[in-house]
Short mmCIF file of C-alpha atoms in Angstrom, two decimals:
data_model
loop_
_atom_site.label_atom_id
_atom_site.label_comp_id
_atom_site.label_asym_id
_atom_site.label_seq_id
_atom_site.Cartn_x
_atom_site.Cartn_y
_atom_site.Cartn_z
CA MET Y 25 0.00 0.00 0.00
CA ASN Y 26 1.44 3.42 -0.95
CA ILE Y 27 1.73 6.38 1.41
CA GLU Y 28 -1.29 8.09 -0.15
CA GLU Y 29 -3.56 5.12 0.57
CA LEU Y 30 -2.17 4.79 4.09
CA LEU Y 31 -3.09 8.42 4.75
CA GLY Y 32 -6.44 7.83 3.08
CA SER Y 33 -7.11 4.93 5.44
CA PHE Y 34 -6.30 7.17 8.41
CA VAL Y 35 -8.64 9.89 7.10
CA ARG Y 36 -11.36 7.28 6.59
CA ARG Y 37 -11.23 6.42 10.29
CA LEU Y 38 -11.33 10.09 11.25
CA ASN Y 39 -14.28 10.71 8.94
CA ARG Y 40 -16.21 7.76 10.33
CA ARG Y 41 -15.62 9.11 13.81
CA ASP Y 42 -16.47 12.72 13.02
CA MET Y 43 -19.29 12.53 10.47
CA HIS Y 44 -22.04 11.69 12.94
CA LEU Y 45 -25.22 13.73 12.80
CA SER Y 46 -27.70 13.82 15.65
CA ALA Y 47 -31.38 14.53 15.30
CA SER Y 48 -32.11 18.25 15.46
CA THR Y 49 -34.72 18.17 18.22
CA LEU Y 50 -34.21 21.58 19.81
CA ASP Y 51 -33.88 23.81 16.77
CA SER Y 52 -34.94 22.35 13.41
CA SER Y 53 -33.87 25.30 11.30
CA LEU Y 54 -30.78 26.91 9.83
CA PRO Y 55 -28.97 29.60 11.86
CA ALA Y 56 -29.48 33.27 11.10
CA PRO Y 57 -27.36 34.46 8.16
CA ALA Y 58 -24.32 36.63 8.64
CA PRO Y 59 -25.04 40.25 7.69
CA ASP Y 60 -23.85 41.33 4.23
CA LEU Y 61 -22.60 37.83 3.34
CA LYS Y 62 -23.51 36.28 -0.01
CA TYR Y 63 -23.95 32.52 0.10
CA LEU Y 64 -23.95 29.78 -2.49
CA LEU Y 65 -27.31 28.03 -2.87
CA TYR Y 66 -27.44 24.32 -3.64
CA LEU Y 67 -30.74 22.76 -4.76
CA HIS Y 68 -31.15 18.98 -4.77
CA VAL Y 69 -33.48 17.28 -7.24
CA PRO Y 70 -33.42 13.53 -6.43
CA TYR Y 71 -35.30 12.10 -9.43
CA CYS Y 72 -33.64 9.88 -12.05
CA ILE Y 73 -35.09 8.01 -15.02
CA ALA Y 74 -32.89 5.01 -14.08
CA LEU Y 75 -30.78 4.24 -11.01
CA CYS Y 76 -27.13 3.40 -11.68
CA PRO Y 77 -25.58 0.66 -9.47
CA PHE Y 78 -22.47 2.71 -8.61
CA CYS Y 79 -24.28 5.90 -7.53
CA SER Y 80 -24.63 6.66 -3.81
CA PHE Y 81 -26.31 10.05 -4.09
CA HIS Y 82 -29.81 10.61 -2.76
CA ARG Y 83 -31.99 9.63 -5.72
CA VAL Y 84 -35.25 7.84 -6.55
CA LYS Y 85 -37.00 6.66 -9.71
CA PHE Y 86 -38.76 9.49 -11.55
CA GLU Y 87 -42.51 9.89 -11.09
CA ARG Y 88 -44.00 12.93 -12.78
CA ASP Y 89 -46.63 13.80 -10.16
CA SER Y 90 -44.19 13.44 -7.28
CA ALA Y 91 -41.49 15.45 -9.07
CA THR Y 92 -43.93 18.25 -9.97
CA ARG Y 93 -45.02 18.52 -6.35
CA TYR Y 94 -41.38 18.40 -5.23
CA PHE Y 95 -40.35 21.34 -7.43
CA ASP Y 96 -43.22 23.36 -5.97
CA CYS Y 97 -41.96 22.57 -2.46
CA LEU Y 98 -38.43 23.51 -3.49
CA ARG Y 99 -39.70 26.96 -4.50
CA ARG Y 100 -41.48 27.24 -1.15
CA GLU Y 101 -38.21 26.46 0.61
CA ILE Y 102 -36.39 29.09 -1.44
CA SER Y 103 -38.92 31.63 -0.18
CA LEU Y 104 -38.48 30.48 3.42
CA VAL Y 105 -34.70 30.95 3.50
CA THR Y 106 -34.94 34.22 1.57
CA ASP Y 107 -37.48 35.55 4.05
CA ALA Y 108 -35.08 34.48 6.82
CA GLY Y 109 -32.50 36.90 5.39
CA TYR Y 110 -30.22 34.72 3.29
CA SER Y 111 -28.79 36.28 0.14
CA PHE Y 112 -27.28 34.25 -2.72
CA ASP Y 113 -24.97 35.09 -5.61
CA GLU Y 114 -24.33 31.59 -6.98
CA LEU Y 115 -26.63 28.63 -7.67
CA TYR Y 116 -25.82 24.95 -8.16
CA VAL Y 117 -28.60 22.46 -9.00
CA GLY Y 118 -27.65 18.80 -8.54
CA GLY Y 119 -29.27 15.45 -8.18
CA GLY Y 120 -30.49 13.04 -9.26
CA THR Y 121 -31.19 14.54 -12.62
CA PRO Y 122 -32.47 18.12 -12.25
CA THR Y 123 -33.53 18.28 -15.93
CA VAL Y 124 -36.20 15.56 -15.66
CA LEU Y 125 -38.85 18.32 -15.78
CA PRO Y 126 -37.26 21.20 -17.71
CA ASP Y 127 -40.13 23.67 -17.30
CA GLU Y 128 -40.24 23.10 -13.53
CA LEU Y 129 -36.47 23.55 -13.35
CA VAL Y 130 -36.66 26.82 -15.30
CA ALA Y 131 -39.45 28.05 -13.00
CA THR Y 132 -37.36 27.19 -9.95
CA ILE Y 133 -34.30 29.01 -11.29
CA ALA Y 134 -36.56 31.99 -12.02
CA ALA Y 135 -37.80 31.90 -8.42
CA VAL Y 136 -34.20 32.25 -7.23
CA ARG Y 137 -33.32 35.00 -9.71
CA ALA Y 138 -36.46 36.97 -8.86
CA ARG Y 139 -35.07 37.62 -5.38
CA HIS Y 140 -31.30 37.19 -5.74
CA ALA Y 141 -28.64 38.59 -8.08
CA VAL Y 142 -27.23 35.21 -9.06
CA ASP Y 143 -24.30 35.42 -11.50
CA ASP Y 144 -23.24 31.78 -11.87
CA ILE Y 145 -25.77 28.98 -12.32
CA SER Y 146 -24.65 25.38 -12.73
CA VAL Y 147 -27.00 22.48 -13.51
CA GLU Y 148 -26.35 18.75 -13.66
CA THR Y 149 -27.88 16.57 -16.39
CA ASN Y 150 -27.56 13.28 -18.27
CA PRO Y 151 -26.72 12.66 -21.95
CA ASP Y 152 -30.33 11.89 -22.96
CA HIS Y 153 -31.29 15.48 -22.11
CA LEU Y 154 -28.72 17.03 -24.45
CA ARG Y 155 -31.15 18.62 -26.89
CA ALA Y 156 -30.49 22.02 -28.43
CA ASP Y 157 -34.01 23.33 -27.71
CA ALA Y 158 -33.84 22.27 -24.05
CA LEU Y 159 -30.41 23.81 -23.58
CA GLN Y 160 -31.52 27.06 -25.20
CA LYS Y 161 -34.25 27.28 -22.53
CA LEU Y 162 -31.67 26.72 -19.82
CA LYS Y 163 -29.41 29.39 -21.31
CA GLN Y 164 -32.31 31.86 -21.38
CA ALA Y 165 -33.02 30.96 -17.75
CA GLY Y 166 -29.48 32.08 -16.87
CA VAL Y 167 -27.61 28.76 -16.73
CA THR Y 168 -23.88 29.35 -17.31
CA ARG Y 169 -22.54 25.84 -16.71
CA LEU Y 170 -23.90 22.39 -17.53
CA SER Y 171 -22.37 19.28 -15.97
CA VAL Y 172 -23.12 16.12 -17.96
CA GLY Y 173 -22.80 12.70 -16.32
CA VAL Y 174 -21.10 10.62 -19.03
CA GLN Y 175 -18.84 8.36 -16.89
CA SER Y 176 -17.28 6.59 -19.92
CA PHE Y 177 -17.47 6.35 -23.71
CA ASP Y 178 -16.70 2.61 -23.59
CA ASP Y 179 -19.82 0.66 -24.59
CA ASN Y 180 -18.91 -2.37 -22.48
CA LEU Y 181 -18.56 -0.19 -19.39
CA LEU Y 182 -21.78 1.68 -20.21
CA LYS Y 183 -23.61 -1.64 -20.40
CA ALA Y 184 -22.10 -2.80 -17.10
CA MET Y 185 -23.22 0.49 -15.50
CA ARG Y 186 -26.74 0.04 -16.96
CA ARG Y 187 -26.36 3.27 -18.88
CA PHE Y 188 -26.12 2.01 -22.47
CA ASP Y 189 -29.86 1.37 -22.93
CA ASN Y 190 -30.89 4.56 -21.12
CA TYR Y 191 -28.38 7.09 -22.46
CA GLY Y 192 -26.97 5.61 -25.65
CA SER Y 193 -23.64 4.31 -26.88
CA GLY Y 194 -20.31 6.06 -26.49
CA PRO Y 195 -20.35 7.42 -30.07
CA GLN Y 196 -23.96 8.61 -29.66
CA ILE Y 197 -23.12 10.46 -26.44
CA ALA Y 198 -20.06 12.06 -28.04
CA ALA Y 199 -22.20 13.19 -30.98
CA ARG Y 200 -24.75 14.80 -28.65
CA LEU Y 201 -22.03 16.65 -26.79
CA LYS Y 202 -20.70 18.06 -30.06
CA GLU Y 203 -24.18 19.04 -31.28
CA VAL Y 204 -24.85 21.25 -28.25
CA ARG Y 205 -21.34 22.71 -28.00
CA GLY Y 206 -21.40 26.48 -27.54
CA ILE Y 207 -25.00 26.83 -26.32
CA ILE Y 208 -24.07 26.96 -22.63
CA ASP Y 209 -20.95 28.94 -21.67
CA THR Y 210 -19.28 25.93 -20.02
CA VAL Y 211 -20.11 22.26 -20.51
CA ASN Y 212 -18.39 20.00 -18.01
CA VAL Y 213 -18.16 16.27 -18.70
CA ASP Y 214 -18.20 14.04 -15.62
CA MET Y 215 -16.15 10.85 -15.96
CA ILE Y 216 -15.24 8.02 -13.59
CA PHE Y 217 -11.90 6.25 -13.46
CA ASN Y 218 -10.86 2.99 -11.81
CA LEU Y 219 -14.18 1.33 -12.60
CA PRO Y 220 -14.33 -2.47 -12.44
CA GLN Y 221 -13.58 -3.88 -15.91
CA GLN Y 222 -11.92 -0.61 -16.95
CA THR Y 223 -8.60 -1.15 -18.70
CA GLU Y 224 -5.79 1.22 -19.56
CA SER Y 225 -6.87 0.92 -23.20
CA SER Y 226 -10.48 1.93 -22.45
CA LEU Y 227 -9.28 4.86 -20.33
CA ARG Y 228 -7.01 6.05 -23.15
CA HIS Y 229 -9.98 5.80 -25.50
CA ASP Y 230 -12.07 7.98 -23.15
CA LEU Y 231 -9.30 10.56 -23.06
CA ASP Y 232 -8.96 10.59 -26.85
CA VAL Y 233 -12.71 11.14 -27.29
CA LEU Y 234 -12.76 13.97 -24.75
CA VAL Y 235 -9.74 15.81 -26.10
CA ASP Y 236 -9.74 15.11 -29.84
CA ASP Y 237 -13.40 14.49 -30.69
CA VAL Y 238 -15.65 16.26 -28.18
CA ALA Y 239 -13.11 18.99 -27.29
CA ALA Y 240 -14.81 19.37 -23.92
CA ASP Y 241 -14.69 22.75 -22.16
CA GLN Y 242 -14.10 21.06 -18.84
CA VAL Y 243 -13.66 17.48 -17.63
CA SER Y 244 -14.01 16.12 -14.10
CA PHE Y 245 -12.42 12.70 -13.62
CA TYR Y 246 -13.79 11.28 -10.37
CA PRO Y 247 -12.22 8.21 -8.77
CA LEU Y 248 -14.79 5.49 -8.16
CA MET Y 249 -16.55 6.31 -4.88
CA THR Y 250 -19.00 3.90 -3.30
CA SER Y 251 -20.89 3.47 -0.05
CA ASP Y 252 -21.89 0.48 2.04
CA SER Y 253 -25.21 0.23 0.20
CA THR Y 254 -23.84 0.37 -3.34
CA ARG Y 255 -20.68 -1.68 -2.88
CA ALA Y 256 -22.43 -5.07 -2.86
CA GLU Y 257 -24.72 -4.21 -5.78
CA MET Y 258 -21.84 -2.87 -7.83
CA SER Y 259 -19.77 -5.96 -7.08
CA ARG Y 260 -22.65 -8.16 -8.24
CA THR Y 261 -23.29 -6.25 -11.47
CA MET Y 262 -19.87 -4.86 -12.39
CA GLY Y 263 -17.26 -6.68 -10.33
CA THR Y 264 -14.74 -5.24 -7.90
CA SER Y 265 -12.22 -2.48 -8.41
CA SER Y 266 -8.59 -2.47 -7.31
CA LEU Y 267 -7.02 0.57 -5.67
CA SER Y 268 -3.60 -0.67 -6.77
CA ARG Y 269 -4.11 0.75 -10.28
CA GLN Y 270 -5.82 4.01 -9.30
CA LYS Y 271 -2.59 6.01 -9.08
CA ASP Y 272 -1.41 4.83 -12.51
CA TYR Y 273 -4.77 5.73 -14.04
CA TYR Y 274 -4.69 9.17 -12.43
CA GLN Y 275 -1.20 9.84 -13.76
CA LEU Y 276 -2.35 8.78 -17.22
CA ILE Y 277 -5.30 11.20 -17.02
CA THR Y 278 -3.16 14.06 -15.74
CA GLU Y 279 -0.46 13.66 -18.38
CA ARG Y 280 -2.99 13.49 -21.23
CA MET Y 281 -5.11 16.44 -20.10
CA LEU Y 282 -2.19 18.75 -19.29
CA SER Y 283 -0.36 17.89 -22.51
CA ALA Y 284 -3.54 18.78 -24.43
CA GLY Y 285 -3.47 22.28 -22.92
CA TYR Y 286 -6.02 21.85 -20.15
CA LEU Y 287 -5.50 23.60 -16.81
CA ARG Y 288 -6.16 22.16 -13.39
CA SER Y 289 -9.28 23.56 -11.71
CA SER Y 290 -9.04 21.06 -8.86
CA ALA Y 291 -7.29 17.80 -8.10
CA TRP Y 292 -9.57 15.97 -10.54
CA CYS Y 293 -11.00 18.69 -12.78
CA PHE Y 294 -9.35 20.04 -15.94
CA SER Y 295 -10.50 23.14 -17.85
CA ARG Y 296 -9.60 24.65 -21.22
CA LYS Y 297 -9.62 28.21 -19.85
CA PRO Y 298 -8.59 29.75 -16.52
CA GLY Y 299 -11.32 30.83 -14.14
CA MET Y 300 -13.65 27.90 -14.83
CA TYR Y 301 -14.91 26.63 -11.50
CA ASP Y 302 -15.56 23.02 -10.54
CA GLU Y 303 -16.85 21.91 -7.17
CA TYR Y 304 -18.55 24.78 -5.32
CA ILE Y 305 -17.00 23.60 -2.05
CA VAL Y 306 -13.53 24.61 -3.29
CA ASP Y 307 -13.96 28.34 -2.72
CA ARG Y 308 -17.28 28.61 -0.85
CA GLU Y 309 -16.81 27.75 2.79
CA GLN Y 310 -20.45 28.36 3.67
CA TYR Y 311 -23.40 27.23 1.58
CA VAL Y 312 -27.11 26.54 1.96
CA GLY Y 313 -28.57 23.28 0.67
CA LEU Y 314 -32.28 22.99 -0.06
CA GLY Y 315 -34.29 19.93 -1.03
CA SER Y 316 -34.57 16.44 0.41
CA GLY Y 317 -31.19 15.09 1.49
CA ALA Y 318 -29.35 18.36 0.89
CA PHE Y 319 -26.51 19.43 3.19
CA SER Y 320 -25.72 22.94 4.42
CA PHE Y 321 -22.47 24.09 6.01
CA LEU Y 322 -22.98 27.22 8.10
CA LYS Y 323 -21.17 28.76 11.06
CA GLY Y 324 -19.03 25.68 11.65
CA ALA Y 325 -21.88 23.19 11.59
CA LEU Y 326 -23.18 20.67 9.07
CA PHE Y 327 -26.95 20.51 8.60
CA ALA Y 328 -28.83 17.76 6.75
CA ASN Y 329 -32.37 17.96 5.43
CA THR Y 330 -34.71 15.00 5.79
CA PHE Y 331 -34.10 12.18 3.33
CA SER Y 332 -37.79 11.28 3.30
CA ILE Y 333 -39.10 12.84 0.11
CA GLY Y 334 -42.71 12.53 1.25
CA GLY Y 335 -41.79 13.96 4.64
CA TYR Y 336 -39.89 16.80 2.98
CA MET Y 337 -42.92 17.81 0.92
CA GLU Y 338 -45.25 17.61 3.92
CA LEU Y 339 -42.95 19.87 5.94
CA LEU Y 340 -42.69 22.51 3.22
CA GLU Y 341 -46.41 22.47 2.50
CA ALA Y 342 -46.88 23.18 6.20
CA GLY Y 343 -44.40 26.06 5.99
CA LYS Y 344 -41.78 24.29 8.13
CA SER Y 345 -38.03 23.79 7.81
CA SER Y 346 -36.80 20.49 6.36
CA VAL Y 347 -33.64 20.38 8.50
CA ALA Y 348 -33.50 17.02 10.28
CA SER Y 349 -29.96 16.70 11.65
CA LYS Y 350 -27.00 18.79 12.74
CA ARG Y 351 -23.32 18.25 13.52
CA ALA Y 352 -21.31 21.07 15.11
CA MET Y 353 -17.62 20.85 14.21
CA SER Y 354 -14.84 21.58 16.68
CA ALA Y 355 -12.48 24.48 15.96
CA HIS Y 356 -9.78 22.00 14.93
CA ASP Y 357 -12.14 20.11 12.62
CA GLN Y 358 -13.12 23.39 10.96
CA LYS Y 359 -9.46 24.14 10.23
CA ARG Y 360 -8.95 20.65 8.78
CA TYR Y 361 -12.06 21.01 6.62
CA TYR Y 362 -10.83 24.39 5.37
CA LEU Y 363 -7.42 22.89 4.55
CA LEU Y 364 -8.98 19.94 2.72
CA MET Y 365 -11.32 22.04 0.60
CA ARG Y 366 -8.93 24.86 -0.26
CA LEU Y 367 -6.06 22.60 -1.25
CA PHE Y 368 -8.48 20.53 -3.32
CA GLY Y 369 -8.31 23.54 -5.63
CA GLY Y 370 -4.49 23.36 -5.59
CA THR Y 371 -3.68 26.53 -3.62
CA LEU Y 372 -4.42 27.86 -0.14
CA ASP Y 373 -3.90 31.57 0.57
CA LYS Y 374 -2.20 31.71 3.96
CA GLU Y 375 -3.22 35.29 4.72
CA CYS Y 376 -6.90 34.50 4.07
CA ALA Y 377 -6.66 31.37 6.22
CA GLU Y 378 -5.09 33.25 9.14
CA GLU Y 379 -7.70 35.99 8.86
CA ARG Y 380 -10.49 33.40 8.84
CA PHE Y 381 -9.16 31.65 11.96
CA ASN Y 382 -7.88 34.67 13.92
CA GLY Y 383 -4.21 33.90 13.35
CA GLU Y 384 -4.50 30.31 14.58
CA PHE Y 385 -4.66 28.40 11.29
CA GLN Y 386 -1.05 27.26 10.79
CA HIS Y 387 -0.41 26.98 14.52
CA GLY Y 388 -3.53 24.87 14.99
CA LEU Y 389 -2.62 22.56 12.11
CA TRP Y 390 1.11 22.39 12.84
CA ALA Y 391 1.19 18.57 12.93
CA GLU Y 392 -0.84 18.15 9.73
CA LEU Y 393 1.14 20.74 7.78
CA THR Y 394 4.48 19.38 8.97
CA ALA Y 395 3.50 15.89 7.83
CA LEU Y 396 2.28 17.11 4.43
CA LYS Y 397 5.52 18.99 3.82
CA ALA Y 398 7.62 16.03 5.02
CA ILE Y 399 6.12 13.70 2.41
CA ASP Y 400 6.46 16.37 -0.30
CA ALA Y 401 2.70 16.77 -0.78
CA VAL Y 402 2.57 20.50 -0.01
CA ARG Y 403 5.01 23.31 -0.76
CA ASP Y 404 5.09 26.64 1.08
CA THR Y 405 5.68 29.58 -1.29
CA GLY Y 406 5.57 32.16 1.49
CA LYS Y 407 2.16 33.56 0.59
CA SER Y 408 0.46 30.26 -0.21
CA LEU Y 409 0.44 26.55 0.35
CA VAL Y 410 0.36 24.70 -2.97
CA LEU Y 411 0.03 21.05 -3.90
CA THR Y 412 2.96 19.27 -5.50
CA GLU Y 413 2.42 16.55 -8.11
CA ARG Y 414 2.43 14.02 -5.31
CA GLY Y 415 0.05 16.22 -3.37
CA TYR Y 416 -2.50 16.30 -6.18
CA TYR Y 417 -2.84 12.54 -6.11
CA LEU Y 418 -2.93 12.52 -2.31
CA TRP Y 419 -5.81 14.97 -2.48
CA VAL Y 420 -7.66 12.68 -4.88
CA VAL Y 421 -7.38 9.96 -2.24
CA LEU Y 422 -8.38 12.27 0.63
CA MET Y 423 -11.39 13.66 -1.24
CA ARG Y 424 -12.39 10.16 -2.32
CA GLU Y 425 -12.48 9.15 1.33
CA PHE Y 426 -14.34 12.31 2.33
CA PHE Y 427 -17.06 11.83 -0.28
CA SER Y 428 -17.26 8.07 0.32
CA GLU Y 429 -17.94 8.72 3.98
CA THR Y 430 -20.52 11.34 3.01
CA ASN Y 431 -22.17 8.62 0.91
CA THR Y 432 -22.18 6.31 3.94
CA LEU Y 433 -23.78 9.11 5.94
CA ARG Y 434 -26.50 9.30 3.28
CA ASP Y 435 -27.01 5.55 3.69
CA GLN Y 436 -27.42 6.02 7.43
CA MET Y 437 -29.97 8.78 7.04
CA ARG Y 438 -31.95 6.90 4.40
CA HIS Y 439 -31.97 3.88 6.71
CA ASP Y 440 -33.25 6.04 9.56
CA ILE Y 441 -36.36 6.88 7.53
CA ASP Y 442 -37.52 3.25 7.70
CA ARG Y 443 -36.88 2.68 11.41
CA PRO Y 444 -39.61 3.17 14.03
CA SER Y 445 -39.26 6.49 15.85
CA SER Y 446 -39.00 4.66 19.20
CA VAL Y 447 -35.85 2.88 17.97
CA ARG Y 448 -34.34 6.12 16.62
CA ASN Y 449 -35.05 8.01 19.84
CA SER Y 450 -33.47 5.24 21.94
CA GLU Y 451 -30.30 5.25 19.82
CA GLU Y 452 -30.09 9.03 19.74
CA SER Y 453 -30.29 9.23 23.54
CA THR Y 454 -27.11 7.16 23.77
CA ASN Y 455 -25.27 8.35 20.64
CA VAL Y 456 -25.68 12.13 20.64
CA ARG Y 457 -22.28 13.80 20.56
CA ALA Y 458 -21.25 17.37 21.20
#
């Protein structure tokens, strides 16, 4: 096992210890917003036409009536947080597949823009929704970035992922991407590497299609990330994946993308032009998440909305908050989270970090920073901390573990929906942590 995976294993244990949310029984709402602060708004739309075996996000099979009602509740929730004083300048709509009902999505974006001066709007979608007329509507609605879940252009892998019949073959998906090129300012293509059955040859083919054929604006290459609930199903349908080849695959991706002129936007995102953003968590420390299963990070605490879609809609139709759980982070954990997210983007501004943590950032993380420098993962330029080549891969491992544990947390909260309240209350009385 290499040093990166050893550190990843250590982080996994820390995450499993720290990412525990207790039921929010005393105050089931978000805290008051900071005055004059603009937040990022995340909206979660959990509906998908088909459920992929590798996906651990909060999602359900699409039903038109349920989804229509859900979008209405999402707009109610937007009004609630706006009336509470929150102000937003950036919007990210994820899922699920937010474009399952395009008109409802456009109406929801309009509801945000009617009350907030939102400059950047990013929306996730799938290849079957890449139609010029639909994208023109999104552009008119203000969408500036579209993130398309492609995962691979290899037909054998698409079939193993149960995506071939639903979204088309690799050549068909590539053709759709080319047909809609230029409609939205930035089109990001989401890919997965280190899939079971993936070979070096199939990965090289994916890279060739992205660079030479599609000429994608932006590409995000995610390492395979699973949860307890999806691991068994994925093993049954696709086989198992080996971490031993992940580093080689990442180096292959990095060399190909950088040699083609792409720039790093994060440890696993590559963009044709500077200034293209990737994950909103890279440069937005605080954000508000609305919708069933959405997370918010505010004032050093993580908040989770109910994962019960029916319960979510009942709460919003009654004019109530959907927040179900909360986890307050210690001062040290907040510094570690800040370090993880900022260096995911490649660079951490030391002056900004010290200002954020009242001069205690580097002192408080002395052990962590010393270790990162000792293994040549981070370099200190004086003004900034920057990732080295080794550090970029380490951050892929660390973020993989962070998101995998978040997926396990989603499993836990989905499981809680089905348990009798008497059982949940008994467990919470013994498990609640400060």
